[in-house]
PDB file of C-alpha atoms in Angstrom:
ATOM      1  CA  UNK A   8       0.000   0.000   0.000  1.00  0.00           C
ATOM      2  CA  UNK A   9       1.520   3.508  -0.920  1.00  0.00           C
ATOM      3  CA  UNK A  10       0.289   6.626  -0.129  1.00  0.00           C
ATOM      4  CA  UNK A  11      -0.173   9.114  -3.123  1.00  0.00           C
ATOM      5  CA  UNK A  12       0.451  12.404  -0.042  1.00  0.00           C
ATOM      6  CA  UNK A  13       0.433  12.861   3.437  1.00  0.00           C
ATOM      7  CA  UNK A  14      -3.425  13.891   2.583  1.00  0.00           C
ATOM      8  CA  UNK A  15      -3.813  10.314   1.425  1.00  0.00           C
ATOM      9  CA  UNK A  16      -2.419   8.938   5.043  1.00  0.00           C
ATOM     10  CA  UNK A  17      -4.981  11.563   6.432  1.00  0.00           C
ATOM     11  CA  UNK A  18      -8.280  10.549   4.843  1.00  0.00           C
ATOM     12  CA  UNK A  19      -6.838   6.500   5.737  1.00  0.00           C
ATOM     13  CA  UNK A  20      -6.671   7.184   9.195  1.00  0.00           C
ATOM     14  CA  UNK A  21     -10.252   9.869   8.631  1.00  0.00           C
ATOM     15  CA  UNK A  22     -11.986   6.877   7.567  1.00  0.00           C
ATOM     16  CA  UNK A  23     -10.359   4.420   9.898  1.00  0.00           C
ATOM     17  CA  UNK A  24     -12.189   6.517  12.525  1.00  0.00           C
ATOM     18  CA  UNK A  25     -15.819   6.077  11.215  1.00  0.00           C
ATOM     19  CA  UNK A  26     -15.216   2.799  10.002  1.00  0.00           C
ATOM     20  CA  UNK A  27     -18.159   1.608  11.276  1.00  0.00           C
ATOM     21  CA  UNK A  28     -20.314   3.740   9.136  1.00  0.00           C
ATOM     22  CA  UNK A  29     -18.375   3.428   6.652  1.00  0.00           C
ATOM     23  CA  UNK A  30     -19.331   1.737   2.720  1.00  0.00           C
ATOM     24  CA  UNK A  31     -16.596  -0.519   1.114  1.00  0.00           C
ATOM     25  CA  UNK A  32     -17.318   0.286  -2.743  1.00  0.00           C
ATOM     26  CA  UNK A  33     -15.021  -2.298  -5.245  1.00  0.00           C
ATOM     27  CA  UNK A  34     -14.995  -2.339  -8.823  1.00  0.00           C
ATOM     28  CA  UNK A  35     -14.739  -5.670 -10.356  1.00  0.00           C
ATOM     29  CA  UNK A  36     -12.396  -6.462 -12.766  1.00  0.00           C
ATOM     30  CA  UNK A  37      -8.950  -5.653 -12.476  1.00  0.00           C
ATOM     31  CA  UNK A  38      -9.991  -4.999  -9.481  1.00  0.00           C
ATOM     32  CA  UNK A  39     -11.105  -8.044  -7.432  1.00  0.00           C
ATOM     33  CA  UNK A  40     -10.234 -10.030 -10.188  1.00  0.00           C
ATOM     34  CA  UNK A  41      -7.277 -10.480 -12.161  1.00  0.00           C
ATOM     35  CA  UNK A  42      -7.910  -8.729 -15.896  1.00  0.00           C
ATOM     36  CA  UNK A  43      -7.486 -11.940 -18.372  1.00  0.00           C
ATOM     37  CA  UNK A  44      -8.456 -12.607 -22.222  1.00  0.00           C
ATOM     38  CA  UNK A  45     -11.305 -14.621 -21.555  1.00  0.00           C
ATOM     39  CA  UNK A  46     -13.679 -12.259 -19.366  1.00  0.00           C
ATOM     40  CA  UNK A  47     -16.276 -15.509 -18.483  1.00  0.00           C
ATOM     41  CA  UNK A  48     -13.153 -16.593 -17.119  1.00  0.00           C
ATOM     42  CA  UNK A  49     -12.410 -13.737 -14.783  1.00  0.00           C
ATOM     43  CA  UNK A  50     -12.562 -15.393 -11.192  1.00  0.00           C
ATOM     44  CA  UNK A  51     -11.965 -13.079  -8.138  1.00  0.00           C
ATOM     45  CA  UNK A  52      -8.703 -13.237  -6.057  1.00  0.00           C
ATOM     46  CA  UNK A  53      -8.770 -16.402  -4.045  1.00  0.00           C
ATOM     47  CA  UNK A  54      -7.947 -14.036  -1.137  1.00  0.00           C
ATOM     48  CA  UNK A  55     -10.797 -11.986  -1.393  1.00  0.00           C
ATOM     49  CA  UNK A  56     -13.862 -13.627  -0.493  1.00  0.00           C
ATOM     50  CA  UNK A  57     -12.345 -14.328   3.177  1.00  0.00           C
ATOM     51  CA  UNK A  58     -11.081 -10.959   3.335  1.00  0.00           C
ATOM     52  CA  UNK A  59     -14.260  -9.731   2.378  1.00  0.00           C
ATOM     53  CA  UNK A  60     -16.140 -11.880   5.287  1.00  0.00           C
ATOM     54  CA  UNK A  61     -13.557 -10.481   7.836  1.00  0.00           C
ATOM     55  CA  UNK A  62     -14.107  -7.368   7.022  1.00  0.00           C
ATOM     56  CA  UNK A  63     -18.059  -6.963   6.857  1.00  0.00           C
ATOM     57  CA  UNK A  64     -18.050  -6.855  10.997  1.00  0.00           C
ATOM     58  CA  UNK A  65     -15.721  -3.441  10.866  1.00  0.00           C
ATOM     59  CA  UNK A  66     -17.505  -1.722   8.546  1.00  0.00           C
ATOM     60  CA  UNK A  67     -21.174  -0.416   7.597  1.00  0.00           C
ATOM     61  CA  UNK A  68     -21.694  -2.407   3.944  1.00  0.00           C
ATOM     62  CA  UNK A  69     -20.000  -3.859   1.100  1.00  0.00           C
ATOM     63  CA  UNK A  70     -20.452  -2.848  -2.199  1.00  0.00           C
ATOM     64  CA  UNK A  71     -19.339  -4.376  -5.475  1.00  0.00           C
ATOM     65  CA  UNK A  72     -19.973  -2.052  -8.199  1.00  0.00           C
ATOM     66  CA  UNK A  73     -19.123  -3.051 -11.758  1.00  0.00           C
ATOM     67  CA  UNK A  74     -20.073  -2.564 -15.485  1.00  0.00           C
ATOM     68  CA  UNK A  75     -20.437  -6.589 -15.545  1.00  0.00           C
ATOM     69  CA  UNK A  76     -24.045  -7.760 -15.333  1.00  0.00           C
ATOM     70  CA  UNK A  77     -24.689  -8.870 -11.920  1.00  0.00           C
ATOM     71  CA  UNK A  78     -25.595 -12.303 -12.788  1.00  0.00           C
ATOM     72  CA  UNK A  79     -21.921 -12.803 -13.782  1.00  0.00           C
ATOM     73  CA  UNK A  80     -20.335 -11.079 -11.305  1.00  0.00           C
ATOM     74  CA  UNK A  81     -22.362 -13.234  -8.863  1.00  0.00           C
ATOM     75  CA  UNK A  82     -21.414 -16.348 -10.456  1.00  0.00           C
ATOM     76  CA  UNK A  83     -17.712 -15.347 -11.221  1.00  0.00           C
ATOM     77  CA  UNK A  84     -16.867 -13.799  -7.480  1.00  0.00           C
ATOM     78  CA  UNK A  85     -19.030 -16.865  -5.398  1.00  0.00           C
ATOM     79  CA  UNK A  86     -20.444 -13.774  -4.297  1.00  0.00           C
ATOM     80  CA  UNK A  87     -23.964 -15.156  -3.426  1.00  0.00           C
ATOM     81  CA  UNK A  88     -22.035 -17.235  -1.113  1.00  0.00           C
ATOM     82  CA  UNK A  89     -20.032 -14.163  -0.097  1.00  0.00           C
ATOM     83  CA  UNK A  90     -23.186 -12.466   0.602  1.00  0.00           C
ATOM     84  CA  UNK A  91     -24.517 -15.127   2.929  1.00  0.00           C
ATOM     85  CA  UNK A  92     -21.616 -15.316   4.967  1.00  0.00           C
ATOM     86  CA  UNK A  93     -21.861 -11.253   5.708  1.00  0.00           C
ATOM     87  CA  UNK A  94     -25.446 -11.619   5.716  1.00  0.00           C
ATOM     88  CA  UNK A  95     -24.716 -14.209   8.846  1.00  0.00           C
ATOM     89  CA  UNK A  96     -23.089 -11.742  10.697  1.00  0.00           C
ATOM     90  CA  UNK A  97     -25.886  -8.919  10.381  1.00  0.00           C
ATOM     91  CA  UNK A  98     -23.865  -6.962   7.582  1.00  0.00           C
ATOM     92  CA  UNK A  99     -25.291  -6.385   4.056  1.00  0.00           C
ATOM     93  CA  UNK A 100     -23.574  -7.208   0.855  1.00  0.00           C
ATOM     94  CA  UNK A 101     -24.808  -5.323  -2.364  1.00  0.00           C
ATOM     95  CA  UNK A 102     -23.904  -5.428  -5.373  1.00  0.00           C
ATOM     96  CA  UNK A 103     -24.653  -2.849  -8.755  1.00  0.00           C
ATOM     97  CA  UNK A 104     -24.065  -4.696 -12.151  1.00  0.00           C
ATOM     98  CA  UNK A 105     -23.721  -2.552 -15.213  1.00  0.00           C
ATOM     99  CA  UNK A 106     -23.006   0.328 -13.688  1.00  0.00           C
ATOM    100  CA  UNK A 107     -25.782   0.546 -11.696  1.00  0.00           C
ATOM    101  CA  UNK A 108     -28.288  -0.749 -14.010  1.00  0.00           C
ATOM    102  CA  UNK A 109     -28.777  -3.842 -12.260  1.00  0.00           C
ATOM    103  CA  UNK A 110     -29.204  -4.143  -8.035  1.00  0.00           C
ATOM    104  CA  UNK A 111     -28.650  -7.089  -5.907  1.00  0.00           C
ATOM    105  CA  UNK A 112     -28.234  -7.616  -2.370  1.00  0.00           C
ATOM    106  CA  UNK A 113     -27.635 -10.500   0.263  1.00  0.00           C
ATOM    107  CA  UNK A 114     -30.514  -9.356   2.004  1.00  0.00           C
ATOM    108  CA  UNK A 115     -32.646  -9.321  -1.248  1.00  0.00           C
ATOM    109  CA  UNK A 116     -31.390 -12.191  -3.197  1.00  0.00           C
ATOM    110  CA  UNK A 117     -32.755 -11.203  -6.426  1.00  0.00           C
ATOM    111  CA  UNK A 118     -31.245  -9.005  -9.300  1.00  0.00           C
ATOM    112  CA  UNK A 119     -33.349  -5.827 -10.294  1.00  0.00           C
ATOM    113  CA  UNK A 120     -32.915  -4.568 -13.427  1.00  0.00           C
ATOM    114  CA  UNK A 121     -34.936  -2.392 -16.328  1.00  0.00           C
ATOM    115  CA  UNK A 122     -35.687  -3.611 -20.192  1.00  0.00           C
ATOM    116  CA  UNK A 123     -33.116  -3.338 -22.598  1.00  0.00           C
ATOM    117  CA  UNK A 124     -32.398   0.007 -23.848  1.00  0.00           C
ATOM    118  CA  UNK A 125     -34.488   1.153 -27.128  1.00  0.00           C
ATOM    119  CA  UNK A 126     -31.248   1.340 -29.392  1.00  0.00           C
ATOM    120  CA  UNK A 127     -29.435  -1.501 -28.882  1.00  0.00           C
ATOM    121  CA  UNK A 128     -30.742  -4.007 -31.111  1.00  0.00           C
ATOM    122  CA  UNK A 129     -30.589  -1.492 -33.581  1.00  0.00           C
ATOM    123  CA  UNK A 130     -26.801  -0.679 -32.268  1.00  0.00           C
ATOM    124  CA  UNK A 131     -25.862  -4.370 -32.354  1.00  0.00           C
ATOM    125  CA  UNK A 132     -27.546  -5.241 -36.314  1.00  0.00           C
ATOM    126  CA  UNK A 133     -25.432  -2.356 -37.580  1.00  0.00           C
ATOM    127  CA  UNK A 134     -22.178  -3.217 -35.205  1.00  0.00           C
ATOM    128  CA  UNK A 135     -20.551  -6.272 -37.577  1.00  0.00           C
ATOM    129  CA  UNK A 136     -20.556  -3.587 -40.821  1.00  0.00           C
ATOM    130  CA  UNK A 137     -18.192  -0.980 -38.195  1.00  0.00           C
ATOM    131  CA  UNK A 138     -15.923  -3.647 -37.038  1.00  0.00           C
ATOM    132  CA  UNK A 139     -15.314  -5.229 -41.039  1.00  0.00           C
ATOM    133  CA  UNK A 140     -14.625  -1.249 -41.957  1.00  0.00           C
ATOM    134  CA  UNK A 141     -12.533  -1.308 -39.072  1.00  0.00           C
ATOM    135  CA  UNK A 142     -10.124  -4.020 -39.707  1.00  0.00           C
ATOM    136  CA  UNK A 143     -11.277  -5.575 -36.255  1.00  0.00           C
ATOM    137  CA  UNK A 144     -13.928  -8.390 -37.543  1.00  0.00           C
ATOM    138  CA  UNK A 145     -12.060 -10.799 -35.416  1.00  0.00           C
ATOM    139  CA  UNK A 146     -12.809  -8.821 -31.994  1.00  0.00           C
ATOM    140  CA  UNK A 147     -14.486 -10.510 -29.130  1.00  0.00           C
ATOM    141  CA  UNK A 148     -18.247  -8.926 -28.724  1.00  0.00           C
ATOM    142  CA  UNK A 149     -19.511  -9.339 -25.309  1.00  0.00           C
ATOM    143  CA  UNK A 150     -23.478  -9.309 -25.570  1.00  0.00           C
ATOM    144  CA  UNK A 151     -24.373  -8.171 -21.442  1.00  0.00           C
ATOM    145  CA  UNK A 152     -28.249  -7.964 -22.210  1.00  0.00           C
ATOM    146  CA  UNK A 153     -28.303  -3.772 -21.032  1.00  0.00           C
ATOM    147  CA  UNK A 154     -25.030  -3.129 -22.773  1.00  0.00           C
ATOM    148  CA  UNK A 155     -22.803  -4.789 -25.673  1.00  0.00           C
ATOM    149  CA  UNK A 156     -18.679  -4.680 -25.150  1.00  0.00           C
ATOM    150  CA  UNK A 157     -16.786  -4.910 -27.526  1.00  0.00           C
ATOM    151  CA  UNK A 158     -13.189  -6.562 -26.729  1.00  0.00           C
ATOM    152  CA  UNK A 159      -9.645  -5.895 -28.380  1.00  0.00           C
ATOM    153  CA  UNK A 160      -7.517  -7.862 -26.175  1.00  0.00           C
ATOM    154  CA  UNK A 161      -7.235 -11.250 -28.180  1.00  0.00           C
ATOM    155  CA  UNK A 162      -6.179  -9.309 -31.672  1.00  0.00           C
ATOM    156  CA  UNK A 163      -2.846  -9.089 -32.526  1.00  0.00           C
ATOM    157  CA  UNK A 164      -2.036  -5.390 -31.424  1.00  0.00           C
ATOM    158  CA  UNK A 165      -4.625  -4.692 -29.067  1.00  0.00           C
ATOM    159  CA  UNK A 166      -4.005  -0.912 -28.390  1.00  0.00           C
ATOM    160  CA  UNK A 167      -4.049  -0.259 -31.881  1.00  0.00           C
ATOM    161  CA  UNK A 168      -7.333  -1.610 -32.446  1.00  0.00           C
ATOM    162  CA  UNK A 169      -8.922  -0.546 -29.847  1.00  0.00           C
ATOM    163  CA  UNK A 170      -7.862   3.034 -30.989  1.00  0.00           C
ATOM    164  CA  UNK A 171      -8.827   2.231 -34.646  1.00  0.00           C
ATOM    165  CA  UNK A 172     -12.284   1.430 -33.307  1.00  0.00           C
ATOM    166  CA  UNK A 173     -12.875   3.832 -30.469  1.00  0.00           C
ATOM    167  CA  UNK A 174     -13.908   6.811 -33.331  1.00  0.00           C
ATOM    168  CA  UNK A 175     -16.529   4.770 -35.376  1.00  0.00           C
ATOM    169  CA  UNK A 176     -17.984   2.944 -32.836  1.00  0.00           C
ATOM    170  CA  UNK A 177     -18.925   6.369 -30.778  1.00  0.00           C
ATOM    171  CA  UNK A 178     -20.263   8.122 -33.730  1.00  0.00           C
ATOM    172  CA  UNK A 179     -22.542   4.578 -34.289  1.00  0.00           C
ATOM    173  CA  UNK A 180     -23.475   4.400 -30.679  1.00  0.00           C
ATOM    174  CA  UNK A 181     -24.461   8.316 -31.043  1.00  0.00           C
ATOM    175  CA  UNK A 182     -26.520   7.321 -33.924  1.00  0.00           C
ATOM    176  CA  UNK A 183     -28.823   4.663 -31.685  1.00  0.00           C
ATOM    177  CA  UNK A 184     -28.949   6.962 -28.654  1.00  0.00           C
ATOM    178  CA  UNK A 185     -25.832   4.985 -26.775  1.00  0.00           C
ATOM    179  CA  UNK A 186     -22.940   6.316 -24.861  1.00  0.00           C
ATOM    180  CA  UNK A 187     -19.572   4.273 -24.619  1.00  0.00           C
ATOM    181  CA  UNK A 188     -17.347   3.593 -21.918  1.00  0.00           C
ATOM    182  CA  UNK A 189     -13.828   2.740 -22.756  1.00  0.00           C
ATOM    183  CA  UNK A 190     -12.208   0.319 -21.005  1.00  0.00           C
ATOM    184  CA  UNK A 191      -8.903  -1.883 -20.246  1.00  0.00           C
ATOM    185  CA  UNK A 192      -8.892  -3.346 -24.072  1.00  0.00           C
ATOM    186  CA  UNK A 193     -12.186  -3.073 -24.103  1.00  0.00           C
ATOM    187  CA  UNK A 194     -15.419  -0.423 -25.179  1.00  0.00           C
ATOM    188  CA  UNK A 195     -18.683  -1.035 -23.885  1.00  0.00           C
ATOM    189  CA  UNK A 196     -21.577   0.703 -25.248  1.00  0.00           C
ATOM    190  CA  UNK A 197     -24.707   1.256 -22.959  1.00  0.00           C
ATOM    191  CA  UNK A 198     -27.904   3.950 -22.868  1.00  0.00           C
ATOM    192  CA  UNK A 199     -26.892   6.898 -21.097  1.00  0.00           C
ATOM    193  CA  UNK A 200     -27.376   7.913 -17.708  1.00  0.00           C
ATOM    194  CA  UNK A 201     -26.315   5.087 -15.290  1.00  0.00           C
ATOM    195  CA  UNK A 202     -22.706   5.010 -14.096  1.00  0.00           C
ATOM    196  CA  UNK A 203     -20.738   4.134 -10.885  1.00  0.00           C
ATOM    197  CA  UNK A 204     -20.841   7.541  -9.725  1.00  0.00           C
ATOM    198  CA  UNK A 205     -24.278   7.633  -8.923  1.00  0.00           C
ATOM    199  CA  UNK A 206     -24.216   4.622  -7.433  1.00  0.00           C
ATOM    200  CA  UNK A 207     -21.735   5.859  -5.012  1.00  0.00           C
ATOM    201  CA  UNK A 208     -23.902   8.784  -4.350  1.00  0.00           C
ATOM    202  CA  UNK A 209     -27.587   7.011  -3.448  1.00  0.00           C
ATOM    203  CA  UNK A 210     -25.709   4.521  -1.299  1.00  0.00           C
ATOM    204  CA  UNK A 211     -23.976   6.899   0.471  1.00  0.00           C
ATOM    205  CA  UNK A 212     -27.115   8.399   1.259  1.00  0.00           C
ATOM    206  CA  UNK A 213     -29.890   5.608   1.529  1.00  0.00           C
ATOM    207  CA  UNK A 214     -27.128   3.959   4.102  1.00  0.00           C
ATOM    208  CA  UNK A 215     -26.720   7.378   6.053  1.00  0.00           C
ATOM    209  CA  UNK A 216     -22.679   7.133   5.384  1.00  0.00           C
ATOM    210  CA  UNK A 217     -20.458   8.752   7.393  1.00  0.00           C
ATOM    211  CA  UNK A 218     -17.339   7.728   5.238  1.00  0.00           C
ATOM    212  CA  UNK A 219     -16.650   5.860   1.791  1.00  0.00           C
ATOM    213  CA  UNK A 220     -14.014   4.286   0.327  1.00  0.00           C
ATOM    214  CA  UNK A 221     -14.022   3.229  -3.287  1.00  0.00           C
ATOM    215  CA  UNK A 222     -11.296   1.149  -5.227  1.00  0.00           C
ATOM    216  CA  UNK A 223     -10.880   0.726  -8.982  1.00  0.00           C
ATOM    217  CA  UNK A 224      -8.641   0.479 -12.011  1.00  0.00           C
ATOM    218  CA  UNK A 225      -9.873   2.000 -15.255  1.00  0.00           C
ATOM    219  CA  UNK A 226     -11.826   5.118 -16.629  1.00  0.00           C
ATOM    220  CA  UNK A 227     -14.832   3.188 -15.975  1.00  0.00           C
ATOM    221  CA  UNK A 228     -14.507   4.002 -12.533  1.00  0.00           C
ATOM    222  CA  UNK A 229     -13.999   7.475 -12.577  1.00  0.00           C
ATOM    223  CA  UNK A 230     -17.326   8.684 -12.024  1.00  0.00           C
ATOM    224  CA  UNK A 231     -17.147   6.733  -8.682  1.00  0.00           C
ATOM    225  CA  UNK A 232     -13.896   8.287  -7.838  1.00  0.00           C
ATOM    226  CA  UNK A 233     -15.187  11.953  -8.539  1.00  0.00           C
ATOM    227  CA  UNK A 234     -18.905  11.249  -6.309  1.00  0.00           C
ATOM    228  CA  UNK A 235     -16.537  10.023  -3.422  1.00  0.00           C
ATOM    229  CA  UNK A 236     -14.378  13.496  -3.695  1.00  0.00           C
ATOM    230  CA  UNK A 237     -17.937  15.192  -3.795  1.00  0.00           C
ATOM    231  CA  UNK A 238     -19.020  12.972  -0.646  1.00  0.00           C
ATOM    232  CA  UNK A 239     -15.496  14.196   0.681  1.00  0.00           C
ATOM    233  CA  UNK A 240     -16.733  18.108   0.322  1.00  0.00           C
ATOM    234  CA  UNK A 241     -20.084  17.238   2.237  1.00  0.00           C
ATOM    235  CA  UNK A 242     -18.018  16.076   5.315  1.00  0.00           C
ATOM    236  CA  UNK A 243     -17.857  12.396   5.203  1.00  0.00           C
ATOM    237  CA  UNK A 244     -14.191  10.315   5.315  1.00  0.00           C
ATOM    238  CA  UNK A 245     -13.295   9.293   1.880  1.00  0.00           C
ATOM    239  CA  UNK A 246     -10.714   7.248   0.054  1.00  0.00           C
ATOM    240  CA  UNK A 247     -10.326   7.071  -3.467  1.00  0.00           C
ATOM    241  CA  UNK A 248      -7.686   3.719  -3.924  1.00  0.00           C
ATOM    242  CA  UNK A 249      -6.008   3.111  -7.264  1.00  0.00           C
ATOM    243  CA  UNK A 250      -5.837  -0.919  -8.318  1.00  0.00           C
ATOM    244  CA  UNK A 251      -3.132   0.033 -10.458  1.00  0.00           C
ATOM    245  CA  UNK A 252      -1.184  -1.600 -13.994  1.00  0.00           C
ATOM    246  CA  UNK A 253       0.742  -1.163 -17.088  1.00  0.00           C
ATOM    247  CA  UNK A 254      -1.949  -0.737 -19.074  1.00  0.00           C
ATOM    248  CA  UNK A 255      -3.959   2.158 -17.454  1.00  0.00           C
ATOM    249  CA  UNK A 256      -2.953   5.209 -15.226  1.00  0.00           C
ATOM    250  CA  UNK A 257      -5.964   7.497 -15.396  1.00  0.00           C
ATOM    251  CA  UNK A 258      -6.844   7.212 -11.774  1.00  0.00           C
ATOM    252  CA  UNK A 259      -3.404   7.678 -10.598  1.00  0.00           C
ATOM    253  CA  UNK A 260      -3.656  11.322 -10.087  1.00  0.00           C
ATOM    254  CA  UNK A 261      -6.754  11.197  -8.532  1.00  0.00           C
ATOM    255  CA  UNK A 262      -6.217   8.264  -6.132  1.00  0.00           C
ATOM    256  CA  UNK A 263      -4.824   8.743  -2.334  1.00  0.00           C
ATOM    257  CA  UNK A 264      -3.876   5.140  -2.263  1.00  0.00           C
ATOM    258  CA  UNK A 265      -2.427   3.038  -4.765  1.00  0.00           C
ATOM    259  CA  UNK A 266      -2.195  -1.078  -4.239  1.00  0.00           C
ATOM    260  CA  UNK A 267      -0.838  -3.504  -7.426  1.00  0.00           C
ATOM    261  CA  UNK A 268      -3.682  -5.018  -8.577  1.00  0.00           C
ATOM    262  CA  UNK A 269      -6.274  -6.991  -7.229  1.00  0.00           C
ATOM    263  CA  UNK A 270      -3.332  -8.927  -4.942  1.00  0.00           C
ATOM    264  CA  UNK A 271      -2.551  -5.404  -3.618  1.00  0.00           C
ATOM    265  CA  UNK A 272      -6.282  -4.537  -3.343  1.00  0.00           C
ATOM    266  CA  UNK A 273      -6.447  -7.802  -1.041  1.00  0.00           C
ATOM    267  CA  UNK A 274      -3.398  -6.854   1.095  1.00  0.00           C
ATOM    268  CA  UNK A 275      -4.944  -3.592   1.826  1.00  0.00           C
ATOM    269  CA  UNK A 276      -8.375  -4.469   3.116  1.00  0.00           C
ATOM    270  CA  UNK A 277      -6.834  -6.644   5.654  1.00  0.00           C
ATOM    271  CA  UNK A 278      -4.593  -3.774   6.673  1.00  0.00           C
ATOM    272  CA  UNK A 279      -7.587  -2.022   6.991  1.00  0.00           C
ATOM    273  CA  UNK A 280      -9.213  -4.493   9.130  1.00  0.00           C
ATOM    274  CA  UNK A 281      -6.312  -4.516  11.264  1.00  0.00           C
ATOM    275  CA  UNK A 282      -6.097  -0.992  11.703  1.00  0.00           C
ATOM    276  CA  UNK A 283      -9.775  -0.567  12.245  1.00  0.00           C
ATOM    277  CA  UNK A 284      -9.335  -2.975  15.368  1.00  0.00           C
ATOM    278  CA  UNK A 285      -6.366  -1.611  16.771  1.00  0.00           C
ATOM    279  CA  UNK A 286      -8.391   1.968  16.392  1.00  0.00           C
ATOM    280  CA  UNK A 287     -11.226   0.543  18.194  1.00  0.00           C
ATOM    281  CA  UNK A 288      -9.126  -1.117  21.077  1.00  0.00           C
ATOM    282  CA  UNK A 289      -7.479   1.908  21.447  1.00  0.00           C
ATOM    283  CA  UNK A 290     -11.030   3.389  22.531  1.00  0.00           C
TER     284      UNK A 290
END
């Protein structure tokens, strides 16, 4: 765990304070789980479902917010079992699936989600033309039910297709009504509206938070990273924590903590449950 400024050891030890009001907000890929070039394949760290039990006692809730549908994130992190285990001792697990579209929690056990957006069948007939024109026929297209992503990590040069696509595919999800969200090797294209930052901000409130930490890796989760600086500005504890890589240092300037990867994202909750015990031993 490394401290981005002595600010950064200050909102730590803020939020260490009013831990127990405090939300746990985790992004999941890259994240909790390892980034890899199959993403059905994308299990969480084998650390982190313990960690994540030990840690429910110290803390007010668990979030996992991700663009993933829940149903896969569920399946992928164990996290219904996850949830029962926090659930067992009288914490609440939640978790948003594509970016916020979709709401679960271990206290609700089912997955609430809207229709389909209007333009995305529309989005998805037209989508094999922009690849072919593209040179990127061969690239892996993740169909998520609310959202389509469209994957550049198995082609040859990855980065440069991804680039080579990023253009046409926003002026085609303009043309259906869709926004996209680039990614790690990867663009998703979604309706408009929903993202991880407003999640942050009706949890925060419908939980009466008095602190919120949020960890992430990608421009996906910048939203969430500027609604916990906002939080930060109505007087709660916040913590903004970096799951950092090669391949993507947007959140680096923003972040007060920064961990290597989902290993390092392991190694610092259980410093924070640590610390939050020694805190409240201390009295």
């Amino acid at each position: 765990m490394q401290f981005s400024s002595m600010e950064g050891e200050h909102r730590y030890a803020d939020l260490v304070r009013v831990a127990d009001r405090t939300i746990v907000g985790l992004d999941f890929d890259g994240t909790l789980s390892p980034i890899v070039d199959d993403p059905t394949r994308a299990h969480i760290h084998p650390d982190a479902a313990d960690v994540l039990v030990e840690l429910a006692p110290q803390v007010l809730a668990i979030a996992v917010i991700t663009g993933r549908p829940a149903r896969q994130a569920l399946d992928l992190g164990g996290l219904e079992e996850v949830g029962d285990a926090i659930q067992g001792v009288g914490k609440e697990l939640f978790l948003f699936g594509q970016y916020g579209n979709e709401r679960w929690s271990s206290r609700h056990r089912r997955i609430i989600a809207p229709r389909p957006p209007r333009g995305l069948a529309t989005f998805e007939r037209d989508l094999p033309r922009t690849l072919r024109l593209a040179g990127a026929s061969d690239a892996y297209v993740e169909d998520k039910g609310l959202a389509v992503a469209v994957h550049t990590r198995r082609l040859p040069d990855p980065q440069d297709a991804f680039e080579r696509l990023l253009p046409p595919l926003r002026s085609l999800a303009e043309r259906h009504g869709m926004v996209i969200e680039p990614g790690r090797s990867v663009i998703e294209v979604r309706s408009p509206g929903a993202h991880k930052g407003m999640v942050v901000e009706k949890l925060a409130a419908e939980l009466g938070a008095r602190g919120f930490m949020f960890a992430g890796d990608d421009l996906g989760d910048l939203e969430a990273f500027e609604a916990v600086a906002e939080l930060e500005k109505q007087g709660l504890a916040a913590l903004r924590v970096c799951s950092a890589s090669q391949e993507q240092s947007a959140l680096l300037p923003l972040s007060d903590v920064v961990v290597k990867g989902p290993a390092g994202v392991v190694s610092l909750l259980r410093q924070l449950r640590l610390d939050i015990m020694q805190s409240s031993a201390r009295g």
